[in-house]
Short mmCIF file of C-alpha atoms in Angstrom, two decimals:
data_model
loop_
_atom_site.label_atom_id
_atom_site.label_comp_id
_atom_site.label_asym_id
_atom_site.label_seq_id
_atom_site.Cartn_x
_atom_site.Cartn_y
_atom_site.Cartn_z
CA UNK A 1 95.95 107.38 90.20
CA UNK A 2 97.38 110.80 91.38
CA UNK A 3 93.53 111.84 92.38
CA UNK A 4 92.82 109.02 94.18
CA UNK A 5 96.65 109.67 96.10
CA UNK A 6 96.16 113.11 96.65
CA UNK A 7 92.14 113.27 97.62
CA UNK A 8 91.64 109.59 98.27
CA UNK A 9 89.29 109.87 95.74
CA UNK A 10 88.57 109.56 91.57
CA UNK A 11 85.82 111.98 90.21
CA UNK A 12 83.60 109.05 90.45
CA UNK A 13 84.24 108.83 93.82
CA UNK A 14 84.07 112.30 94.89
CA UNK A 15 80.37 112.56 92.76
CA UNK A 16 79.05 108.82 95.09
CA UNK A 17 80.88 110.36 98.26
CA UNK A 18 83.42 107.60 98.36
CA UNK A 19 86.92 107.56 99.22
CA UNK A 20 89.62 104.83 98.86
CA UNK A 21 91.57 103.90 102.51
CA UNK A 22 93.85 101.08 104.20
CA UNK A 23 93.74 98.77 106.38
CA UNK A 24 93.86 101.16 109.42
CA UNK A 25 91.18 103.94 107.71
CA UNK A 26 94.23 105.82 106.32
CA UNK A 27 95.05 107.42 103.27
CA UNK A 28 96.93 105.15 101.09
CA UNK A 29 100.81 105.54 100.32
CA UNK A 30 101.59 106.05 96.56
CA UNK A 31 103.08 102.55 96.32
CA UNK A 32 99.60 101.34 97.43
CA UNK A 33 97.93 103.48 95.56
CA UNK A 34 100.02 102.31 92.76
CA UNK A 35 99.49 98.80 93.01
CA UNK A 36 95.77 99.32 93.08
CA UNK A 37 96.05 100.73 89.67
CA UNK A 38 98.21 98.32 88.30
CA UNK A 39 96.18 95.58 89.24
CA UNK A 40 93.32 96.52 86.46
CA UNK A 41 96.11 95.58 83.99
CA UNK A 42 95.63 91.87 85.24
CA UNK A 43 93.07 90.34 82.30
CA UNK A 44 89.46 89.17 83.86
CA UNK A 45 89.80 91.74 86.74
CA UNK A 46 87.13 93.63 85.50
CA UNK A 47 84.91 90.15 86.98
CA UNK A 48 86.10 90.89 90.27
CA UNK A 49 83.07 93.14 90.61
CA UNK A 50 81.14 90.26 91.02
CA UNK A 51 82.08 89.68 94.42
CA UNK A 52 82.10 92.17 97.55
CA UNK A 53 85.47 93.48 96.82
CA UNK A 54 87.46 93.85 93.28
CA UNK A 55 90.53 91.91 93.03
CA UNK A 56 92.73 95.29 93.03
CA UNK A 57 91.11 95.95 96.69
CA UNK A 58 91.32 92.80 97.95
CA UNK A 59 95.46 92.12 96.92
CA UNK A 60 96.31 96.04 97.68
CA UNK A 61 94.58 95.73 100.84
CA UNK A 62 92.32 98.76 100.40
CA UNK A 63 88.55 99.58 100.90
CA UNK A 64 86.23 101.99 99.13
CA UNK A 65 83.95 103.23 101.71
CA UNK A 66 80.96 106.26 101.75
CA UNK A 67 82.23 109.27 103.12
CA UNK A 68 79.43 108.77 106.00
CA UNK A 69 81.57 105.85 107.32
CA UNK A 70 84.78 107.07 107.26
CA UNK A 71 83.77 110.17 108.86
CA UNK A 72 82.62 107.60 111.45
CA UNK A 73 85.29 105.42 111.77
CA UNK A 74 87.76 108.52 111.70
CA UNK A 75 85.91 109.50 114.63
CA UNK A 76 86.68 106.59 116.46
CA UNK A 77 90.09 106.14 115.65
CA UNK A 78 91.17 109.51 117.03
CA UNK A 79 88.90 109.30 120.43
CA UNK A 80 90.96 105.75 120.38
CA UNK A 81 94.63 108.13 120.29
CA UNK A 82 93.28 110.15 123.12
#
């Protein structure tokens, strides 16, 4: 949970070149990261891997995206701010 909050990724996500973002393409805040990890305690949450998005992501409104897609999204969002 600490690594996700600081770097937006766990060691596994680092190896697979992915990161966690919120619905706005930003780093999730600490309460969101805590919620995301607490949801994993829900019985049968592991079965959510059978869908396109895990319950922990759906219920905390977060997304796991490849770094390449994140870079594209960040560039688009930065252009919108200008």
